[in-house]
Coordinates of C-alpha atoms and ligand atoms in Angstrom, one line a residue:
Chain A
X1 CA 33.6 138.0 127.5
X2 CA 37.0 138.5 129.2
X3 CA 40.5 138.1 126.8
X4 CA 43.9 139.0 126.9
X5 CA 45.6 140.4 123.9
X6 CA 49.5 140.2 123.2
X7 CA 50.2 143.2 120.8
X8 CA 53.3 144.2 118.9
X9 CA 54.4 147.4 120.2
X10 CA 57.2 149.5 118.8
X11 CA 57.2 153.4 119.5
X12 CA 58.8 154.1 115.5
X13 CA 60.5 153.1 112.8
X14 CA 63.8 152.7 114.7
X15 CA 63.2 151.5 118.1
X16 CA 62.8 148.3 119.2
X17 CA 59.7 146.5 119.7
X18 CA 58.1 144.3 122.1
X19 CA 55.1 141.9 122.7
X20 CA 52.7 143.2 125.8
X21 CA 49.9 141.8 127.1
X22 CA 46.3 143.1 127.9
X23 CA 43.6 141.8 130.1
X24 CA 40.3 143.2 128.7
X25 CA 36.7 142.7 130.1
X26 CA 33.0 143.3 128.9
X27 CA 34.0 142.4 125.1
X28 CA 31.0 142.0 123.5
X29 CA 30.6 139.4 121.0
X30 CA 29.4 141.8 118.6
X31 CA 32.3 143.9 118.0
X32 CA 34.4 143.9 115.1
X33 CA 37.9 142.8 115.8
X34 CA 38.8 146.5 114.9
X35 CA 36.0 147.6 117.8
X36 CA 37.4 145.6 120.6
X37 CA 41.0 147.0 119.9
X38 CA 38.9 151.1 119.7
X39 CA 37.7 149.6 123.1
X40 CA 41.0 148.9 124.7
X41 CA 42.4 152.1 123.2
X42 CA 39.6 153.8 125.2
X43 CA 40.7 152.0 128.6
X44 CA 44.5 152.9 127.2
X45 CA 44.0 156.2 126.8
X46 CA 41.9 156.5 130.2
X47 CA 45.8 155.4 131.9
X48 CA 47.4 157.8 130.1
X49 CA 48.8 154.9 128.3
X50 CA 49.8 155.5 124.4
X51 CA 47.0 154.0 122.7
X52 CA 47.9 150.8 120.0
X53 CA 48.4 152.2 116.3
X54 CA 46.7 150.3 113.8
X55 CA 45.4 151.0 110.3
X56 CA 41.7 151.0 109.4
X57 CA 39.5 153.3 106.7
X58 CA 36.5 151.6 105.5
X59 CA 35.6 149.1 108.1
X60 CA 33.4 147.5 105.5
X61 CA 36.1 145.1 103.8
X62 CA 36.7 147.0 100.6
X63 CA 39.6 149.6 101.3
X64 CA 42.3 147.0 102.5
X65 CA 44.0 149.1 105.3
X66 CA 43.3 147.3 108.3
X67 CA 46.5 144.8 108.9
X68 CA 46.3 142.5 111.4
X69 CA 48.1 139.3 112.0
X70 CA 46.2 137.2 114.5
X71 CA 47.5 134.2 116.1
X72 CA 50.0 133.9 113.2
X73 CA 47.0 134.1 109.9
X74 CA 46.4 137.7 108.4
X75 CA 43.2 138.9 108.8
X76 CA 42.4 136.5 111.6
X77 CA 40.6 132.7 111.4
X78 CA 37.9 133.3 109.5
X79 CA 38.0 132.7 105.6
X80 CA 37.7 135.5 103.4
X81 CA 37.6 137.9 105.7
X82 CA 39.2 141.1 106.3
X83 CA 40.1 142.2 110.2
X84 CA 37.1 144.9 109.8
X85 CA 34.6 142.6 109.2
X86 CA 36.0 139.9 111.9
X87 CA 33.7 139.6 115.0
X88 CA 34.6 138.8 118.4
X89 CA 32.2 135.8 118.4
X90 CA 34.8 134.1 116.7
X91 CA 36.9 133.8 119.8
X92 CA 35.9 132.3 123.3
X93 CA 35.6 133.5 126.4
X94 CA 39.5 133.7 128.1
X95 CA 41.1 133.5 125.4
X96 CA 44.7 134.9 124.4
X97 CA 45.2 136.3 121.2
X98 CA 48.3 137.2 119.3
X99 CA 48.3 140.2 117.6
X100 CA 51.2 141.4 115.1
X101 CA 52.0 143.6 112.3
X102 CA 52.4 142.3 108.5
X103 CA 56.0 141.2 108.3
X104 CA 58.2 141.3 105.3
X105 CA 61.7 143.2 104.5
X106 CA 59.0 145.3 102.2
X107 CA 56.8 146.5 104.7
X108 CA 59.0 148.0 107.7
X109 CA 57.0 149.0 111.1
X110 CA 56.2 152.6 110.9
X111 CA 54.0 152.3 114.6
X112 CA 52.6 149.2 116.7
X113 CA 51.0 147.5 114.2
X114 CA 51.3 150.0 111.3
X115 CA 53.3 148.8 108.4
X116 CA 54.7 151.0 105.3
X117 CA 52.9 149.1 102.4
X118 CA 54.3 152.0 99.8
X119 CA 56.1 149.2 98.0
X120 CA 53.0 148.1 96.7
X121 CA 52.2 151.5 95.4
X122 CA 55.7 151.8 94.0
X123 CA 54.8 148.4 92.1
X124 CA 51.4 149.2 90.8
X125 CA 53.3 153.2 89.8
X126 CA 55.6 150.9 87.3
X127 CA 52.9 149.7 85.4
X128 CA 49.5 149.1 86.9
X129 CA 47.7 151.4 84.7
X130 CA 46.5 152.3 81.2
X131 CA 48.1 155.5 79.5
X132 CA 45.8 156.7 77.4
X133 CA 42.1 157.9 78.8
X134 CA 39.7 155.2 78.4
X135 CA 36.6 157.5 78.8
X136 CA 33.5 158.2 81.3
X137 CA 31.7 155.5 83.4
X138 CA 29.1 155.0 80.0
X139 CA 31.9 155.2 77.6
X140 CA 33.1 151.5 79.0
X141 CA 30.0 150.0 77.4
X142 CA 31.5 151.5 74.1
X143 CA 33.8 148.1 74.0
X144 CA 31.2 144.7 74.5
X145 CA 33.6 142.1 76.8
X146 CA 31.8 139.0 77.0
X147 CA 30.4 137.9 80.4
X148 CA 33.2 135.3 81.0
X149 CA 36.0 137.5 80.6
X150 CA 34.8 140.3 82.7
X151 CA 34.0 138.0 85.4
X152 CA 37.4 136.7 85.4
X153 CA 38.9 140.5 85.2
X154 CA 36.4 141.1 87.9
X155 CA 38.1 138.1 89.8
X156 CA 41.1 139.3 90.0
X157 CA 40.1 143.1 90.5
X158 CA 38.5 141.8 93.3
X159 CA 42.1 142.5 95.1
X160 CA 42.3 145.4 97.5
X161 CA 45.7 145.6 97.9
X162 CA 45.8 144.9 101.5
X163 CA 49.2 142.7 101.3
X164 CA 47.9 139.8 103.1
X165 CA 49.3 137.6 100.8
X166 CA 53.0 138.6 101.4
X167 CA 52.2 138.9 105.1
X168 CA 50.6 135.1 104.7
X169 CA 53.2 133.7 103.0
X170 CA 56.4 131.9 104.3
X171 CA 58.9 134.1 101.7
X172 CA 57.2 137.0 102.1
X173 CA 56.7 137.2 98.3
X174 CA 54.4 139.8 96.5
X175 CA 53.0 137.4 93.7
X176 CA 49.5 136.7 94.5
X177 CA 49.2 140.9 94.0
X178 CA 51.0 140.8 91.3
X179 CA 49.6 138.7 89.5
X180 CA 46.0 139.8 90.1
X181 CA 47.1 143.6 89.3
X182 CA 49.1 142.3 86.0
X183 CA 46.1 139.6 84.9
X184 CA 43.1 142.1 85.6
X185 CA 44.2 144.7 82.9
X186 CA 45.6 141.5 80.4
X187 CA 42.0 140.2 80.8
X188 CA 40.5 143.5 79.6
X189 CA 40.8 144.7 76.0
X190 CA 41.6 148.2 77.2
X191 CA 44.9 146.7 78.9
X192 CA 46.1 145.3 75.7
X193 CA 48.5 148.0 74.1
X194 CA 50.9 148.0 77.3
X195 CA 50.2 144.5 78.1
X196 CA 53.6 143.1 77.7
X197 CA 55.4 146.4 79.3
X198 CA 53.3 146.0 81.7
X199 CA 53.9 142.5 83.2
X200 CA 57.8 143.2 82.8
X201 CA 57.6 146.2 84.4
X202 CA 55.5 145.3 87.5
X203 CA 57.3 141.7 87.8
X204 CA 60.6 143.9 87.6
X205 CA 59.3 146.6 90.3
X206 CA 58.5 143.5 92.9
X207 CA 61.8 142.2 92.8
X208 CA 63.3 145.2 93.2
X209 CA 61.2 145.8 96.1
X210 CA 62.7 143.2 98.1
X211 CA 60.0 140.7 98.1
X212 CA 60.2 136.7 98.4
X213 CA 60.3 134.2 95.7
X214 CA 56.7 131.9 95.5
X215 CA 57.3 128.4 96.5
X216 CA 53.9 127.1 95.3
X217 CA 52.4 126.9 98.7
X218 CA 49.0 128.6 98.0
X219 CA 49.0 130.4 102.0
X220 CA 48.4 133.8 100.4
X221 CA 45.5 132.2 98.4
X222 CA 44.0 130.8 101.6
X223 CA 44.7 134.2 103.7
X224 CA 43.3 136.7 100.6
X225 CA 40.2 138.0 102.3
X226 CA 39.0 138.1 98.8
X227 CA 39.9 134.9 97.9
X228 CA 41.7 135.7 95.0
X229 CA 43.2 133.0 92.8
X230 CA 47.0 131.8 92.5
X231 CA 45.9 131.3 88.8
X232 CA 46.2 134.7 88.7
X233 CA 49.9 134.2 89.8
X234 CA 50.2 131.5 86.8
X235 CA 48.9 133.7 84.5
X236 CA 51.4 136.3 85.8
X237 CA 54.7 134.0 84.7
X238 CA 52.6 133.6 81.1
X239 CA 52.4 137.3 80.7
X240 CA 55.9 137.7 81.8
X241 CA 57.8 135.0 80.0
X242 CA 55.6 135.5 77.0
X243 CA 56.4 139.5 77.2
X244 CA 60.1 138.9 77.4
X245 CA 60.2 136.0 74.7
X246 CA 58.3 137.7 72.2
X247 CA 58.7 141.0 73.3
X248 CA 60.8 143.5 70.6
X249 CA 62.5 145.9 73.1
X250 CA 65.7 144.4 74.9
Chain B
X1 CA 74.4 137.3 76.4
X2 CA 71.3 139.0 74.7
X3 CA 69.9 141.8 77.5
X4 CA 66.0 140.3 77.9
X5 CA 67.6 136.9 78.2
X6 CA 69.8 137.8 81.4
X7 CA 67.3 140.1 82.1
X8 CA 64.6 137.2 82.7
X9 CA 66.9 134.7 84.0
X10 CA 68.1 136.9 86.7
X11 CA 64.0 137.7 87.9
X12 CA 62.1 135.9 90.2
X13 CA 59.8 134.7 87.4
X14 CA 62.8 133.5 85.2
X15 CA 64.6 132.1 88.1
X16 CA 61.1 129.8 89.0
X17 CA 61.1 128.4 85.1
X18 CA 64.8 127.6 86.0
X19 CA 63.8 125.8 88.9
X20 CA 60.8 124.2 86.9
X21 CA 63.0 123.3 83.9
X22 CA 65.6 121.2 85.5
X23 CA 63.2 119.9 88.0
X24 CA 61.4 118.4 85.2
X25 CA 64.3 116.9 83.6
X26 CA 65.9 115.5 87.0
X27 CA 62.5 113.9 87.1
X28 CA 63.1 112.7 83.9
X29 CA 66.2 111.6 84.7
X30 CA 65.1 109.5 87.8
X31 CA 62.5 107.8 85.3
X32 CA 65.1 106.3 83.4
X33 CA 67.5 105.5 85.9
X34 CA 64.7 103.8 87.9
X35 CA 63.8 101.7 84.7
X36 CA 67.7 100.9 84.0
X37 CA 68.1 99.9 88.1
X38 CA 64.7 97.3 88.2
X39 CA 66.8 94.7 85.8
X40 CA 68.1 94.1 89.1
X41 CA 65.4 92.1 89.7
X42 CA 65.6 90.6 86.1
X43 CA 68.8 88.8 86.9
X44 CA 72.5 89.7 87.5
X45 CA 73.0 89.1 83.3
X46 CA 70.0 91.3 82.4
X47 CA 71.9 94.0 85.0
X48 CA 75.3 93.7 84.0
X49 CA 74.8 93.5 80.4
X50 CA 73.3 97.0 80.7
X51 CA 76.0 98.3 82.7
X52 CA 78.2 97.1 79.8
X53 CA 76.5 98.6 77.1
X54 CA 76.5 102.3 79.3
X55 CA 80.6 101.4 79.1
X56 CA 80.4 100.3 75.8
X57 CA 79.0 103.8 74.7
X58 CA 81.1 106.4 76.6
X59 CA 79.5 109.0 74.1
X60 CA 76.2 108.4 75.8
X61 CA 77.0 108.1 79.3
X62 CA 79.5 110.9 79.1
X63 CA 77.0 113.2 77.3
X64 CA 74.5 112.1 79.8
X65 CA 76.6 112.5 82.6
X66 CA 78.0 116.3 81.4
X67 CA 74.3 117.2 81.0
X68 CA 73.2 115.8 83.9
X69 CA 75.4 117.6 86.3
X70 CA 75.1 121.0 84.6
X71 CA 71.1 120.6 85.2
X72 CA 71.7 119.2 88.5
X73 CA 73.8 122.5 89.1
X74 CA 71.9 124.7 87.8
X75 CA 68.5 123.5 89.9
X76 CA 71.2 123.6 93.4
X77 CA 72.3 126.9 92.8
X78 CA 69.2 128.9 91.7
X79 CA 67.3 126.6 94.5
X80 CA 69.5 127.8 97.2
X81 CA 69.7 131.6 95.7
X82 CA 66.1 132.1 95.8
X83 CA 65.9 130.1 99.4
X84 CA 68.5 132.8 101.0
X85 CA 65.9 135.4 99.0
X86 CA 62.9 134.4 101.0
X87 CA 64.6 133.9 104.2
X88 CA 65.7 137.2 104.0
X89 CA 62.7 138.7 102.8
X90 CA 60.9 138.3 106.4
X91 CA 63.6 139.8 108.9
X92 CA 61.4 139.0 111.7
X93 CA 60.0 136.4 112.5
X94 CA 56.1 136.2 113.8
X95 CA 56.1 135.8 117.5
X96 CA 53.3 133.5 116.9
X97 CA 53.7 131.3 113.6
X98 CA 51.1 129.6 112.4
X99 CA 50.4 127.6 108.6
X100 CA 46.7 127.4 107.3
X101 CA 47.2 124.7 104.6
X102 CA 50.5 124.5 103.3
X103 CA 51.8 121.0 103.1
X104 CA 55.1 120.0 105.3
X105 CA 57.0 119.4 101.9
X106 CA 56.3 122.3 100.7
X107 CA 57.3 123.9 103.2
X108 CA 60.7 122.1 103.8
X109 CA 62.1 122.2 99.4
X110 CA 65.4 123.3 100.6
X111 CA 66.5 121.4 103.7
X112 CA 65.3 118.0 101.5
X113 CA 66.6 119.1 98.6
X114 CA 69.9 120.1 100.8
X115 CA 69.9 116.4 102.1
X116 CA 69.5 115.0 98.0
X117 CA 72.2 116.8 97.1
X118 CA 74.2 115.1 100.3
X119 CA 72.8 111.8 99.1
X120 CA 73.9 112.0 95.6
X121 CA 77.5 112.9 96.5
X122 CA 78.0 109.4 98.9
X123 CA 76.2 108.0 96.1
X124 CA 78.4 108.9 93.7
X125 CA 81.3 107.6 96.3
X126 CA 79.9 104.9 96.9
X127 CA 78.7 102.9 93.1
X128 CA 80.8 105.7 90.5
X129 CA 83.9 106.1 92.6
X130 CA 83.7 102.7 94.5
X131 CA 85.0 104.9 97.8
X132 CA 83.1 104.2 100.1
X133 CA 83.4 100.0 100.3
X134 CA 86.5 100.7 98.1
X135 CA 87.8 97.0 98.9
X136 CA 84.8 95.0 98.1
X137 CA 84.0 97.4 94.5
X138 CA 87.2 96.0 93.4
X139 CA 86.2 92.2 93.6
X140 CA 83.3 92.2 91.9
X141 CA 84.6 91.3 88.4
X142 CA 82.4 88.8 86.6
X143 CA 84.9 86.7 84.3
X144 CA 85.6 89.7 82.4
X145 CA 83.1 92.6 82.9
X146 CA 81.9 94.2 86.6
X147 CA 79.8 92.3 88.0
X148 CA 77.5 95.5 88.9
X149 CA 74.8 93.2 90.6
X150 CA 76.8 91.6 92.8
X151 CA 78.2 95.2 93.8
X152 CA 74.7 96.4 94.1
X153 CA 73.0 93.4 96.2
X154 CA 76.2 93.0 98.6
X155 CA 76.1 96.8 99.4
X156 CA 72.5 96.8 100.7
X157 CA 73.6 93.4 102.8
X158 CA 75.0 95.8 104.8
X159 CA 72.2 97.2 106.8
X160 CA 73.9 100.6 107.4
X161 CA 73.9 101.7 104.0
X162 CA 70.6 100.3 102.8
X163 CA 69.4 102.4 105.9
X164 CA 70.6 105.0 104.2
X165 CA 69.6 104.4 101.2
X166 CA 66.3 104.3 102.2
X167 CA 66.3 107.3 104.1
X168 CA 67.5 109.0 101.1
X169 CA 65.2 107.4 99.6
X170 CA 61.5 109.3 101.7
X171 CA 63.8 112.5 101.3
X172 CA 63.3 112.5 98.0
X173 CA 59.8 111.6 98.1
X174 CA 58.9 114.5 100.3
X175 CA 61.0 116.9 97.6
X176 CA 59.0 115.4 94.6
X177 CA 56.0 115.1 96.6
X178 CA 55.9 119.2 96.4
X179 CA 58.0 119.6 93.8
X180 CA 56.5 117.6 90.9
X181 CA 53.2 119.1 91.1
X182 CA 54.3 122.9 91.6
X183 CA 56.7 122.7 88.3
X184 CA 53.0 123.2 86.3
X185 CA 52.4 126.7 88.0
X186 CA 55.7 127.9 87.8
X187 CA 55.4 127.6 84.4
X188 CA 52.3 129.7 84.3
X189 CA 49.7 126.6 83.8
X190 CA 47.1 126.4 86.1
X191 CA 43.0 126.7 85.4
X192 CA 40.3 125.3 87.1
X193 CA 39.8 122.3 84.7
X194 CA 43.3 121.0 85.4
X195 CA 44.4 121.9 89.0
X196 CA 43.0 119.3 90.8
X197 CA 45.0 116.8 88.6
X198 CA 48.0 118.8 88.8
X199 CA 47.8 118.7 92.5
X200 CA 47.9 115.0 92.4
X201 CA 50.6 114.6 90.2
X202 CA 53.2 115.1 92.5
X203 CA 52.1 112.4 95.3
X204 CA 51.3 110.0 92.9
X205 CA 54.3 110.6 90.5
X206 CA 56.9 110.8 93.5
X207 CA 55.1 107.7 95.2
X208 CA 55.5 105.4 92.9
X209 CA 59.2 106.4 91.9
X210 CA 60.7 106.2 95.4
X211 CA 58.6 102.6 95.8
X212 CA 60.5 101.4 92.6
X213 CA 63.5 102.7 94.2
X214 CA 63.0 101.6 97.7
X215 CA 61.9 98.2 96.4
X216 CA 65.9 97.6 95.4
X217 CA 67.3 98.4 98.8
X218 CA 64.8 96.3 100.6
X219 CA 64.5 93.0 98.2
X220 CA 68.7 93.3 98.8
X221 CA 68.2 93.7 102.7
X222 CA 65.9 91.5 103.2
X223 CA 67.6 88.6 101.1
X224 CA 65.2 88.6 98.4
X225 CA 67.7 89.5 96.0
X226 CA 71.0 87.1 96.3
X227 CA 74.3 87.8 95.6
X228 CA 76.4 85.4 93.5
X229 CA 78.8 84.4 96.2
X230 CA 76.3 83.8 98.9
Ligands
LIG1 C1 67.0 114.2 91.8 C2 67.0 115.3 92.3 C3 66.0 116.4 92.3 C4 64.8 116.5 91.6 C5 64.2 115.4 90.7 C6 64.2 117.7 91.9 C7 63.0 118.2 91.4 C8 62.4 119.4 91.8 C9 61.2 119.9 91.2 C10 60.3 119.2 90.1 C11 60.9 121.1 91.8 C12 59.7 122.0 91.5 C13 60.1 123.2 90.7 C14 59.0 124.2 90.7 O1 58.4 124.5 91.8 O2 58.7 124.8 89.7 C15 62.0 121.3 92.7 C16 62.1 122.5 93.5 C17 63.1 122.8 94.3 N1 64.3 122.0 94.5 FE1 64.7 120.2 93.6 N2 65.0 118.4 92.8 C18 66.1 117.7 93.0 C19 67.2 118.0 93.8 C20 67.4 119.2 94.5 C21 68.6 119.5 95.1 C22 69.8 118.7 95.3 C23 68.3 120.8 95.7 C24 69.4 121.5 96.5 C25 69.5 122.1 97.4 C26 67.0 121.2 95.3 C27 66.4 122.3 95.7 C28 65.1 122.7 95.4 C29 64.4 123.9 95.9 C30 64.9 124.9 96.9 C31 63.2 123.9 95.2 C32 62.1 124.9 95.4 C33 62.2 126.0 94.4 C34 61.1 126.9 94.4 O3 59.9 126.6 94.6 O4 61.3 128.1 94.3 N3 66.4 120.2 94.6 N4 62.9 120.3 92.7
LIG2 S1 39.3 148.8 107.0 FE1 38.9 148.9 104.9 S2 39.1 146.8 104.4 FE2 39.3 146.7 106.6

């Protein structure tokens, strides 16, 4: 199939960037979405052209570095799907597609379509963790958790961290990660202890960050390419109001 | 001011139960004064004896009143703060926008709410202050009390203002229409169980308030409410 592709391109940090268009043949329907851009690369590179940055590790859906925004949804049209795992047979024949980086204040443009996603990190650094060693892989049988509750820790573990959600969503807000990162370890009995500095801490560490507000819309929900739940961001304001209104430290 | 109490008031967690909060109790608020606005269609005595007994008490309506516009303030400012937030938390724009289910009211809580807050000030001017129509407020004395119906059904004679009321009116429906379903998951409640309910709340809840308060407008428009004089 034949296509042409507008992609973001900005040379670093500091320079401007710009929207150009390429006219690609023999895309076969088969690649990933991630393959067809290698592809162009290829022909790119072939010019002497600078090839298009973009971030990818896994290319099996689990590692959350591939970033795309296509035609305006992160991750591209298909539901619960990351751009890894996206196939060209999802597009037709001459068609143009819009290709951009994640944009929020929180996430400046490093290259093309590479974003800085370090804020996340710096979030999950303020309190995504448990202090005290929890043991080996057979030492986590040591604690029974009943098949309900790990399933819904498991739910919201299910995030990798790709920042779809801020990218999805019209404030650019970080909540939907949040509030899986602060839920998952609530849900667990080993994230009790620092539960309440936990969700104060993280909640605190996002705003700082320079995120956006939730407005209840639910896009980040419908972009998460693991579907993760805005309960999660529910249970996030319960963990944080409850941690500051019961909470002993001022 | 306690530390953790500024402290969660000034996050964006706090600031949403702020939001939630008086949302909830300008709802409230419309409730009543929807209930206290249908005697209209009970009869100019059954209107204006109420409107006499909300004199009659200025503790009440002065408490309310006081209250009222520190909630109201306190949803405008926070509102607006957190909208100037998320504006400026996405710099640039996509080239290519797009929405994948995000409803048109959600997506538009300030410019409505903006366009209440417009719509309660020429309100204000027009039935508190009697500014706006400032000649025909003063006439309507009824022997020896306001004759608040009269006011009321002559004003939306006029087909300018009860335009206006009405598009006031679907403004505040589209606000509600978001707003009083997303006050649950701002205040952290949301599970499987309940959030297809919740997610009906709001149309159904801001449906039938603005038809109660379009119904006044209209019945005055369209003569099915009659002034005394006429
Ligand atoms: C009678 C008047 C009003 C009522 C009953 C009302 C009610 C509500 C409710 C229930 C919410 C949902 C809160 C939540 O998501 O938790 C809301 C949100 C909002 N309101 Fe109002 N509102 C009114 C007037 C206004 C005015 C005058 C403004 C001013 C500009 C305003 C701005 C907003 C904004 C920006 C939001 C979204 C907040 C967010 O999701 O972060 N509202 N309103
Ligand atoms: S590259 Fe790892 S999730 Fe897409």
């Amino acid at each position: 199939m034949r296509i042409t592709v507008h992609v973001w391109r900005q040379a670093g940090p500091q320079e401007p960037g710009k929207m150009v268009a390429y006219d690609l043949d023999n895309v076969n329907e088969h690649m990933s979405f991630l393959e067809m851009l290698d592809f162009l690369n290829e022909s790119l590179i072939a010019k002497g052209e600078e090839p298009i940055a973009f971030d990818s590790d896994c290319r099996e859906g689990i590692c959350g570095m591939c970033s795309l925004v296509i035609d305006g949804i992160p991750h591209g049209p298909e539901k619960e799907t990351t751009v890894c795992q996206l196939h060209m047979r999802h597009f037709h024949d001459g068609q143009e597609i819009f290709i951009e980086p994640w944009r929020a204040k929180s996430f400046p443009v490093l290259k093309d379509l590479i974003i800085d996603r370090s804020s996340l990190d710096r979030i999950q650094q303020a309190g995504g963790f448990i202090s005290v060693n929890t043991g080996s892989a057979p030492d986590a049988n040591n604690i029974p958790i009943g098949k309900e509750q790990a399933d819904r820790a498991m739910d919201a573990a299910a995030c990798i961290g790709c920042g779809a959600c801020v990218a999805a969503c019209k404030n650019a807000s970080a909540m939907l990660f949040v509030g899986a990162k602060v839920s998952h370890l609530a849900l667990l009995p080993q994230g009790q202890v620092e539960k309440k500095r936990r969700a104060i801490a993280m909640v605190e560490a996002m705003d700082a960050e320079g995120f956006g507000n939730c407005t209840n819309q639910y896009e980040c929900e419908a972009a998460c390419p693991k579907g993760i739940s805005v309960e999660f961001i529910a249970k996030m304001n319960r963990e944080y109001l409850g941690a500051q209104l019961s909470g002993r430290s001022s | 001011m306690n530390l953790w109490l500024f402290r969660m008031l000034r996050s964006s967690v706090g600031r949403k139960v702020l939001m939630a909060i008086t949302g909830l109790l300008l709802i409230g608020f419309l409730v009543s004064h929807l209930s206290g606005n249908l005697l209209v269609f009970a009869g100019r005595d059954a209107m204006n004896d109420y409107a006499q007994f909300l004199k009659e008490h200025p503790g009440l309506i002065w408490g309310a009143r006081i209250g009222l516009l520190a909630i109201f303030l306190v949803h405008v400012i926070t509102g607006l703060t957190l909208a100037a937030e998320n504006k400026a938390a996405r710099p640039i724009p996509y080239q290519k926008e797009a929405c994948i289910q995000a409803s048109l009211p959600s997506r538009t809580m300030a410019r409505t709410g903006l366009l209440v807050f417009v719509f309660v000030v020429y309100h204000l001017l027009h039935f508190t202050f009697g500014v706006v129509q400032a000649s025909k407020h003063a006439k309507h004395l009824e022997g020896l009390r306001y004759d608040v119906y009269d006011m009321v059904v002559l004003s939306f004679h006029n087909p300018i203002i009860a335009l206006s009321y009405i598009v006031a009116i679907l403004v505040l429906w589209m606000h509600l229409w978001h707003g009083a379903s997303s006050f649950f998951q701002s205040l952290g409640w949301n599970h499987p169980k309940y959030r297809p309910v919740f997610e009906k709340v709001g149309p159904v809840l801001s449906t039938i308030l603005c038809l109660g308060f379009l119904s006044i407008p209209l019945s005055a428009w369209l003569g099915i409410l009659k002034a005394g004089g006429m």
